[in-house]
mmCIF file of C-alpha atoms in Angstrom:
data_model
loop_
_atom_site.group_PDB
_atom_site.id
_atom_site.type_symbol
_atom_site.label_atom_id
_atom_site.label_comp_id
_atom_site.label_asym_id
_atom_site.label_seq_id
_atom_site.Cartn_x
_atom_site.Cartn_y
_atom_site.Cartn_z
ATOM 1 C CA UNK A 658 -62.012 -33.710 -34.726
ATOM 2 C CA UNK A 659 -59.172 -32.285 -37.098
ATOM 3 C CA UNK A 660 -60.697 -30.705 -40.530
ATOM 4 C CA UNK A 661 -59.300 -30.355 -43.862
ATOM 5 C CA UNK A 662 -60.460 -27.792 -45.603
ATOM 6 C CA UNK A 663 -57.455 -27.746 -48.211
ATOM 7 C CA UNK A 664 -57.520 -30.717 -50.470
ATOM 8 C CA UNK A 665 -54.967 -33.195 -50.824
ATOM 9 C CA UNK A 666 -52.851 -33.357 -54.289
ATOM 10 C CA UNK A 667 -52.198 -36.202 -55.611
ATOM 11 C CA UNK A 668 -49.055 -38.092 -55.272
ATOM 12 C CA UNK A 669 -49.299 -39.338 -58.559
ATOM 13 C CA UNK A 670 -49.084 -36.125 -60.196
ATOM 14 C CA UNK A 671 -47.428 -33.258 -57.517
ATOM 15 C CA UNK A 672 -43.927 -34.605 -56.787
ATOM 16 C CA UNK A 673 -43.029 -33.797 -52.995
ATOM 17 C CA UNK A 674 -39.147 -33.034 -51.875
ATOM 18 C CA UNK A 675 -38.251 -35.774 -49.941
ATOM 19 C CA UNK A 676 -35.706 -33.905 -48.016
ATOM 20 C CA UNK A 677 -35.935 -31.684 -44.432
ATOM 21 C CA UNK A 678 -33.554 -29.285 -43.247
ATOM 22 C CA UNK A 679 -33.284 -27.246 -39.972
ATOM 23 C CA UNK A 680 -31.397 -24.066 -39.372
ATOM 24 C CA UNK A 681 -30.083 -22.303 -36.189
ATOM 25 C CA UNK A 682 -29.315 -18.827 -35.690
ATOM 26 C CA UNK A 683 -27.466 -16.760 -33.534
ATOM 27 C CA UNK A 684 -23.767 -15.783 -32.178
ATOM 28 C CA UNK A 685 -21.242 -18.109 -31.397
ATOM 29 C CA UNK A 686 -18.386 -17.271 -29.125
ATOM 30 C CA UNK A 687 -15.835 -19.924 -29.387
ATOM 31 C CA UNK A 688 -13.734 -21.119 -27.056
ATOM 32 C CA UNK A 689 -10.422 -19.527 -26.491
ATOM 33 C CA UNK A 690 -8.625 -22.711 -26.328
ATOM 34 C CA UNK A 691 -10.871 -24.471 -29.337
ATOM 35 C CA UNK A 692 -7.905 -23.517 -32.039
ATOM 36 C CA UNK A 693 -4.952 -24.982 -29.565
ATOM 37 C CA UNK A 694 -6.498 -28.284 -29.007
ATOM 38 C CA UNK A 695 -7.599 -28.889 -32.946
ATOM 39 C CA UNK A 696 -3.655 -28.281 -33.340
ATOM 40 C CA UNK A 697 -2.809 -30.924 -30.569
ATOM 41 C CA UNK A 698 -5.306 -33.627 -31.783
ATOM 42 C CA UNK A 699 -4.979 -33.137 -35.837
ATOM 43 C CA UNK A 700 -9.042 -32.072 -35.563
ATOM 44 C CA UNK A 701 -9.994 -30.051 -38.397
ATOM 45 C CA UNK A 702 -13.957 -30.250 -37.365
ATOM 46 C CA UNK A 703 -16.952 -28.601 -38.905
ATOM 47 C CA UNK A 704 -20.339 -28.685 -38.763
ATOM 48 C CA UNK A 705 -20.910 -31.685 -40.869
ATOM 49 C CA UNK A 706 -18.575 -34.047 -39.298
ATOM 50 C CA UNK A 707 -19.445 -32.976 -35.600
ATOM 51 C CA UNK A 708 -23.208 -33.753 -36.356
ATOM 52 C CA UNK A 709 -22.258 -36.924 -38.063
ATOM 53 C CA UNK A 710 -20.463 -38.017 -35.103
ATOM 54 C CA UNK A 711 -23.520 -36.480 -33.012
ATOM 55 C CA UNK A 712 -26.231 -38.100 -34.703
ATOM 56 C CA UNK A 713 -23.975 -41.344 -34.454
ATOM 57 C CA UNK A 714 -23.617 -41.293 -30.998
ATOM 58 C CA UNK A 715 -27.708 -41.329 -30.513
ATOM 59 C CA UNK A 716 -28.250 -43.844 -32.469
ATOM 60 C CA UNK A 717 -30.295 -41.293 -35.083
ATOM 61 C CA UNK A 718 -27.944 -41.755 -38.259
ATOM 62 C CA UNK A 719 -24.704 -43.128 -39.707
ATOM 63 C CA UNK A 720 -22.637 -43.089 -42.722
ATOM 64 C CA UNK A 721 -21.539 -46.398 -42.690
ATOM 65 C CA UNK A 722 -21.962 -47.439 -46.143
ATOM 66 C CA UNK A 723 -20.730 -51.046 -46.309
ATOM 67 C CA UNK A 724 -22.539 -53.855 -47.048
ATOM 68 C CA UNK A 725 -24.825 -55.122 -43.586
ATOM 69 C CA UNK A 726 -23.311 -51.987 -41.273
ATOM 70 C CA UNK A 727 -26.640 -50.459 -42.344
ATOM 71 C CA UNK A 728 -27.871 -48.533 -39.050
ATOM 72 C CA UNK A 729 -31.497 -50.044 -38.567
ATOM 73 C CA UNK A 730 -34.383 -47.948 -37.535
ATOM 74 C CA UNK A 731 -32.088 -44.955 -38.745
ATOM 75 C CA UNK A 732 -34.550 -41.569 -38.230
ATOM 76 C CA UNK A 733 -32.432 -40.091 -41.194
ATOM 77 C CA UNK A 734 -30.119 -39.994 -44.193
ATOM 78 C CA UNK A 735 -27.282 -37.345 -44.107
ATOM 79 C CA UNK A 736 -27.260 -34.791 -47.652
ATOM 80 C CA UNK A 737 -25.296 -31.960 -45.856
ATOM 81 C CA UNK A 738 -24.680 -29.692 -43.422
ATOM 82 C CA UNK A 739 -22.224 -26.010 -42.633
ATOM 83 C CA UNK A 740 -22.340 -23.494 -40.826
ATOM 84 C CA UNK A 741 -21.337 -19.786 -40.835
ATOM 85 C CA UNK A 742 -19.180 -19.671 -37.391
ATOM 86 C CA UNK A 743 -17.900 -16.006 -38.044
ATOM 87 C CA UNK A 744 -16.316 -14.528 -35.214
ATOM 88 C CA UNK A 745 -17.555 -10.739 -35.415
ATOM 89 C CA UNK A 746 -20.399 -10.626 -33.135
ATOM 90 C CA UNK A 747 -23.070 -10.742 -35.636
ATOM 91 C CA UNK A 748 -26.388 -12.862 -36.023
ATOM 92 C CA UNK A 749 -25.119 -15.759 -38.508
ATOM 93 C CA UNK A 750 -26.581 -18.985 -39.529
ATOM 94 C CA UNK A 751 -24.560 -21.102 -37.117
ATOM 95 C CA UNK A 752 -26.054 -24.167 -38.678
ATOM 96 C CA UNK A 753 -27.681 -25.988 -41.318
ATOM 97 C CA UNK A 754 -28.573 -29.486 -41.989
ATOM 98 C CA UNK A 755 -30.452 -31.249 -45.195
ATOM 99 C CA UNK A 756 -31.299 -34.863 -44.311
ATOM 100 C CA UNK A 757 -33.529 -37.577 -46.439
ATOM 101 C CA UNK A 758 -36.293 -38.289 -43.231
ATOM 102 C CA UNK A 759 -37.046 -42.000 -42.738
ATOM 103 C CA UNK A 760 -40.326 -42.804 -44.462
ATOM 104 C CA UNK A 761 -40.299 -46.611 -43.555
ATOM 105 C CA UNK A 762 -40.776 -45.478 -39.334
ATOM 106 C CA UNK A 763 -44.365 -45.498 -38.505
ATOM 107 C CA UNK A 764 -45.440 -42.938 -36.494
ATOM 108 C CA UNK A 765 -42.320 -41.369 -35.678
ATOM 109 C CA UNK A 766 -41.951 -37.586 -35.845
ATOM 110 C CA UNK A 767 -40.008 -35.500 -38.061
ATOM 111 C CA UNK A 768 -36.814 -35.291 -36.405
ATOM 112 C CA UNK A 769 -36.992 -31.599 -35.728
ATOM 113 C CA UNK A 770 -35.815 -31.886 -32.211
ATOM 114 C CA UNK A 771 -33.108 -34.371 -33.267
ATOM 115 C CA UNK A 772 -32.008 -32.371 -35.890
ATOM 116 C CA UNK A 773 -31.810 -29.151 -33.408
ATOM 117 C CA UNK A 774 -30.442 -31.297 -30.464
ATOM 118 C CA UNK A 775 -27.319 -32.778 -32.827
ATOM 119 C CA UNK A 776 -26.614 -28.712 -34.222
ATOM 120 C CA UNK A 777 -26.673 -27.084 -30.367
ATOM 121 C CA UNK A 778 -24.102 -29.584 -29.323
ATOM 122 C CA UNK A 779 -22.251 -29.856 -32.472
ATOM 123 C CA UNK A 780 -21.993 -26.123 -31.680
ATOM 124 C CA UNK A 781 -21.693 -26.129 -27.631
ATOM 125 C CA UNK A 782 -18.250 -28.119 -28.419
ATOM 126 C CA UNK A 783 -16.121 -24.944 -30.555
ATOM 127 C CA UNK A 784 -18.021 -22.200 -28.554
ATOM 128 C CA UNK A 785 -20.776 -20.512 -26.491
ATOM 129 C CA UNK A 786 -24.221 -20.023 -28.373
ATOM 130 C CA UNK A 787 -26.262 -16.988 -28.111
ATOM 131 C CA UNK A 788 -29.288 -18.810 -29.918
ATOM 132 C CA UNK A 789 -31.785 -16.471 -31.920
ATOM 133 C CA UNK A 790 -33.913 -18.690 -34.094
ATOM 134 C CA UNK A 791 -34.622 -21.989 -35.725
ATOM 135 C CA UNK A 792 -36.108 -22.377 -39.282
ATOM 136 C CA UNK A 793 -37.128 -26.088 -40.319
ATOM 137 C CA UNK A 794 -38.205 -26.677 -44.176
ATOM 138 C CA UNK A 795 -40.480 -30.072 -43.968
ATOM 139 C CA UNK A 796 -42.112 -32.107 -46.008
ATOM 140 C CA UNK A 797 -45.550 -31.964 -44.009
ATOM 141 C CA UNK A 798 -47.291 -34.555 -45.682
ATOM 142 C CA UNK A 799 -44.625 -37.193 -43.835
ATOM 143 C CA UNK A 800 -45.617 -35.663 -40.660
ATOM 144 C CA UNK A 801 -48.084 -38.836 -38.669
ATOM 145 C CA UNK A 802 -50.164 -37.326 -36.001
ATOM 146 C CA UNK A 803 -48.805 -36.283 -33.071
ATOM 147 C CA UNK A 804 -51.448 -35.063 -30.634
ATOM 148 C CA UNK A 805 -50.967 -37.554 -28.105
ATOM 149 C CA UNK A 806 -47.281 -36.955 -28.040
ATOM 150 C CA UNK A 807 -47.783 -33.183 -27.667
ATOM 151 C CA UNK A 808 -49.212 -33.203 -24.481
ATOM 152 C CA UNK A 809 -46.334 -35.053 -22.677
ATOM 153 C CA UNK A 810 -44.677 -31.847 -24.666
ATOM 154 C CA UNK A 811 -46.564 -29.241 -22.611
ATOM 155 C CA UNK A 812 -46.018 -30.978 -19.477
ATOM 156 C CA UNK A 813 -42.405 -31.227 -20.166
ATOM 157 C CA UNK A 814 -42.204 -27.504 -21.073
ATOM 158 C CA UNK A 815 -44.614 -26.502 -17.777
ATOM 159 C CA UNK A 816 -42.067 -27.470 -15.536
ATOM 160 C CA UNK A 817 -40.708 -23.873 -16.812
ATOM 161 C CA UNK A 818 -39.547 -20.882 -14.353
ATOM 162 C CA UNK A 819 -42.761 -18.894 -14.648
ATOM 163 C CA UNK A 820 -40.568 -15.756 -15.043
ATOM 164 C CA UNK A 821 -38.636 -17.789 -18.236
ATOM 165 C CA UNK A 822 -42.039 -17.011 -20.867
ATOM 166 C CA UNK A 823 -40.688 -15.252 -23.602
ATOM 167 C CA UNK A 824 -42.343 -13.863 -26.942
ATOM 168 C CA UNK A 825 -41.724 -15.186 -30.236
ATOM 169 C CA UNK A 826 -42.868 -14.782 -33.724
ATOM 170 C CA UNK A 827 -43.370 -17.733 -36.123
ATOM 171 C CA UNK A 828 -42.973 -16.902 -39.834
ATOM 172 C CA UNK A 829 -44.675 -19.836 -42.221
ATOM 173 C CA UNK A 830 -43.882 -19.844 -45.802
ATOM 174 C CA UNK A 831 -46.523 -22.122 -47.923
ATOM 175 C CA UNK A 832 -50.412 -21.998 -48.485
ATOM 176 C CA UNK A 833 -51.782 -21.193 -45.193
ATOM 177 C CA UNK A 834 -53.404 -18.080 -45.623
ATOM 178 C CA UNK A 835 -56.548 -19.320 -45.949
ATOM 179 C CA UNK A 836 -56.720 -21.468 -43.188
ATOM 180 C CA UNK A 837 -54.121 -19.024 -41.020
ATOM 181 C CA UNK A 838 -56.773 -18.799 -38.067
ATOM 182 C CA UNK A 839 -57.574 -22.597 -37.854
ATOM 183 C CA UNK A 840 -53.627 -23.502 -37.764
ATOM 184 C CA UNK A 841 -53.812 -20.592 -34.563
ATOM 185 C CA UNK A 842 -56.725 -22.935 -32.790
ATOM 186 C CA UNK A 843 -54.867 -25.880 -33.476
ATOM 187 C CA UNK A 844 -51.447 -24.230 -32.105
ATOM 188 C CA UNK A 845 -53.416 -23.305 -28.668
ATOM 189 C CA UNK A 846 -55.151 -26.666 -28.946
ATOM 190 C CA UNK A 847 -51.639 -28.840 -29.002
ATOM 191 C CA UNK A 848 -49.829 -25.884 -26.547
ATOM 192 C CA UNK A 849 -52.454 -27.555 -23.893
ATOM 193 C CA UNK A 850 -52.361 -24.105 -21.299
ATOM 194 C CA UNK A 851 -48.887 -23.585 -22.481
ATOM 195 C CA UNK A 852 -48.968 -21.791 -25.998
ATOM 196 C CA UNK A 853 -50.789 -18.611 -27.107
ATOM 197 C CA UNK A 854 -50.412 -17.426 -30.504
ATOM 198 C CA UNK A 855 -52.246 -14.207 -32.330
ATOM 199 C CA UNK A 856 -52.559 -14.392 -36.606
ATOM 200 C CA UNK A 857 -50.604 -11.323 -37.184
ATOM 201 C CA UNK A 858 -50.528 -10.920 -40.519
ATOM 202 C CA UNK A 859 -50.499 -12.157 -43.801
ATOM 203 C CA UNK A 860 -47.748 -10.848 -46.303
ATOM 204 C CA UNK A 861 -47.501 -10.071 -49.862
ATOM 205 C CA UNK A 862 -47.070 -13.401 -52.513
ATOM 206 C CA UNK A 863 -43.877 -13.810 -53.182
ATOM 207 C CA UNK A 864 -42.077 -14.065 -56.165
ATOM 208 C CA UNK A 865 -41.389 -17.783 -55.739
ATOM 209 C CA UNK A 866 -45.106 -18.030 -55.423
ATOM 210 C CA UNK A 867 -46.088 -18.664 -51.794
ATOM 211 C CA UNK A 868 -47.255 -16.749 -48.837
ATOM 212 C CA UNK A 869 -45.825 -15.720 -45.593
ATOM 213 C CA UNK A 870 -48.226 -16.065 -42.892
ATOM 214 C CA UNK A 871 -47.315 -14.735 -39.387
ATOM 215 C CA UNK A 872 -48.032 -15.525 -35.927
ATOM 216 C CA UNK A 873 -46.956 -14.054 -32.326
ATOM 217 C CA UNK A 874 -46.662 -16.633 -29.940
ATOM 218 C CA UNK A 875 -46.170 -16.723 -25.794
ATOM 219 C CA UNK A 876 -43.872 -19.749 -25.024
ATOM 220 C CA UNK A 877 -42.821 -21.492 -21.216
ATOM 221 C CA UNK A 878 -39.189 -20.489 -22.461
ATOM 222 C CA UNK A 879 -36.628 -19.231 -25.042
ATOM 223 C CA UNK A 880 -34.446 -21.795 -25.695
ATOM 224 C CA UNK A 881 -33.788 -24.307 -28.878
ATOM 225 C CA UNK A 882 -35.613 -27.168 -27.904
ATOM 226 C CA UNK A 883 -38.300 -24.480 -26.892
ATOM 227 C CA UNK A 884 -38.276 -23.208 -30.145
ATOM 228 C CA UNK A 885 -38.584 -26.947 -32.048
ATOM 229 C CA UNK A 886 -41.622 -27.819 -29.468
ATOM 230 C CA UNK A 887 -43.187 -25.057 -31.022
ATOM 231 C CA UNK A 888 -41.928 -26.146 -35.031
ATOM 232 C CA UNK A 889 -43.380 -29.560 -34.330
ATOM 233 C CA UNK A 890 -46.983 -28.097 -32.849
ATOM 234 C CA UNK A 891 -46.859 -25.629 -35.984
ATOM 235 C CA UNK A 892 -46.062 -28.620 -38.197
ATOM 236 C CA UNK A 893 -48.902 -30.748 -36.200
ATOM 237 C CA UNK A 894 -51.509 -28.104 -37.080
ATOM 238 C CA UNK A 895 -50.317 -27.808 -40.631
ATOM 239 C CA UNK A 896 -50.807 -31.877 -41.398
ATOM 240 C CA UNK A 897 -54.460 -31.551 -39.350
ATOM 241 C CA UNK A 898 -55.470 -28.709 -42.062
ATOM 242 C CA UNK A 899 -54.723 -30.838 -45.309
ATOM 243 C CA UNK A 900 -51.646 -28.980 -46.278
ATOM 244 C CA UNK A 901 -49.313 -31.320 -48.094
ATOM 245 C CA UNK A 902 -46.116 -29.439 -48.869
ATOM 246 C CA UNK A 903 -42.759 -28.750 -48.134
ATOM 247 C CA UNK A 904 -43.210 -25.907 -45.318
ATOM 248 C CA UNK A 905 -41.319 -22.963 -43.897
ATOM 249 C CA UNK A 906 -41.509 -22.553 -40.347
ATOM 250 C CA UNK A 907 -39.010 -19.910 -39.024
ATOM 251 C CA UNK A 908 -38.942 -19.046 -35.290
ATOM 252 C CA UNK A 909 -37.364 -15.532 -34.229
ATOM 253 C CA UNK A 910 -37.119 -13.849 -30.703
ATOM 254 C CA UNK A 911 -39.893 -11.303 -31.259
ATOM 255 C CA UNK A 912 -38.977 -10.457 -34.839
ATOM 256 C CA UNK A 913 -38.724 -13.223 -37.372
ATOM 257 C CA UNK A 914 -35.322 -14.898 -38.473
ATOM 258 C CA UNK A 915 -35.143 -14.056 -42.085
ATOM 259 C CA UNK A 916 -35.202 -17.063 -44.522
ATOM 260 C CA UNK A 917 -31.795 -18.009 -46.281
ATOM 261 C CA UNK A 918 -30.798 -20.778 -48.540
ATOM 262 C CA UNK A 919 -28.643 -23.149 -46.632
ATOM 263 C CA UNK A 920 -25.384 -22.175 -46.800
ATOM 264 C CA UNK A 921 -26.010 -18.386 -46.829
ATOM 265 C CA UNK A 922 -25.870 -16.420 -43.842
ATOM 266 C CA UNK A 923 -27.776 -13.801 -42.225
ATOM 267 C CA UNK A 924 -26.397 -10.336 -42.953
#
C-alpha cells in the first residue's frame, strides 16, 4: 500500500498553480524546402499555432471560443506556447507549452504524453529533431492514481529492441529530499521489470527555496514518449508520497537538461 509520509496542506490556505507546462529539448534541422512552401501557401507557422491545430486534430483541445462550440471532455486549456528553432546546431528549447489541465475529468492523467506527442509533431513538420530532454512542471496534487495504467505502460515499452536501453538522469525540483529513496521504490515499483533508477544525489537549496533531487535511471529506450513514460511514473510516485505541489521533473540523456523559464533557451 502507498504511504504518505509528507502531510497534505491545506487547500484552504496554500494556493496551488493551476497550470502545467512541458518542455522539449534538442536540435532541430529543418527542412530545406520548409521556407519555399510557407511562401507558396501564405503559412507563417510557429509553435503555438501548429500545436493548436495538433491538439485540435486529437480531439485534446480547441480555441473555439463561441458560444456552444465548447470542445467537451477537452484534456486542456491553451495559455501559450514558442519555441527556440535556431538553426546553429546547438541544444535549444525547441518547445514549450503552458496549458490550464482539465480538473472536471476523473481519473484521467496529466496530459504529459499529449502535451509531448502535440510538440514532436508540431516539430517533425518544419524539421528533423535530435531530441535531448523533456522537463514537465505539474501540479501533482491533480495527478489521480495511475498504477493500473502503468503497467499496460511497461508492456508497451517491453516490446523495446533490447539493444535500444539507454541511461538517463531525472532532475526533480520540489520537497522530495526526504522521501528521495521511497519515490526510487515506487519508480522500480510502476517500471514493472522495465525501470531501474539509483538516488544520486541531493543538491544544495536553492535560492527560490526548493531542492533538486537526482536520480539515474535505465529505460527500454531513448525517445520522447520514452522520456514522458518515465515523467508520468516519476509524477505517480510523487502523488503516492503526499507531495502536493507544483513539481519539476526534467529528463536529460545521461546529464540533466538544465531548467529554463519558458521562453528562454538553453545556452
Amino acid at each position: 500500500m502507498d504511504t504518505s509520509p509528507l502531510e497534505e496542506a491545506d487547500d484552504d490556505e496554500d494556493a496551488v498553480d493551476l497550470t502545467m507546462t512541458a518542455e522539449i529539448y534538442g536540435v532541430l534541422r529543418e527542412h530545406a524546402w520548409i521556407g519555399q512552401v510557407g511562401a507558396d501557401h501564405d503559412l507563417d507557422e510557429d509553435l503555438f499555432s501548429l500545436a493548436v491545430k495538433r491538439a485540435a486534430a486529437y480531439g485534446w483541445s480547441s480555441t473555439r471560443l463561441s458560444a456552444g462550440a465548447e470542445l467537451g471532455g477537452q484534456r486542456w486549456g491553451h495559455a501559450d506556447a514558442g519555441g527556440d528553432w535556431s538553426q546553429d546546431g546547438r541544444v535549444r528549447q525547441l518547445a514549450w507549452i503552458t496549458v490550464y489541465p482539465a480538473t472536471d475529468l476523473r481519473e484521467q492523467h496529466l496530459p504529459v504524453l499529449p502535451l509531448t506527442r502535440v510538440m514532436v509533431e508540431s516539430l517533425g513538420r518544419v524539421g528533423e529533431l535530435g531530441f535531448t530532454g523533456l522537463t514537465v512542471r505539474v501540479p501533482v496534487r491533480l495527478a489521480p492514481d495511475t498504477r493500473f495504467d502503468l503497467v499496460g505502460d511497461a508492456a508497451w515499452f517491453a516490446l523495446a529492441a533490447p539493444d535500444a536501453r539507454a541511461q538517463a538522469v531525472v532532475s526533480v525540483l520540489g520537497p522530495v529530499d526526504t522521501v528521495a529513496e521511497r519515490v526510487r521504490e515506487l519508480v522500480v515499483q510502476r517500471g514493472h521489470g522495465q525501470l531501474h533508477a539509483e538516488h544520486v544525489e541531493h543538491v544544495e537549496r536553492l535560492a527560490d527555496a526548493h531542492d533538486r533531487t537526482t536520480f539515474a535511471c535505465d529505460l527500454p529506450e531513448w525517445t520522447p514518449d520514452a522520456a514522458a513514460w518515465l515523467a508520468e511514473v516519476f509524477v505517480d510516485a510523487l502523488r503516492a508520497v503526499g507531495v502536493p505541489d507544483t513539481v519539476e521533473i526534467a529528463i536529460g540523456r545521461d546529464t540533466p537538461t538544465p531548467p529554463h523559464p519558458a521562453g528562454v533557451s538553453r545556452p
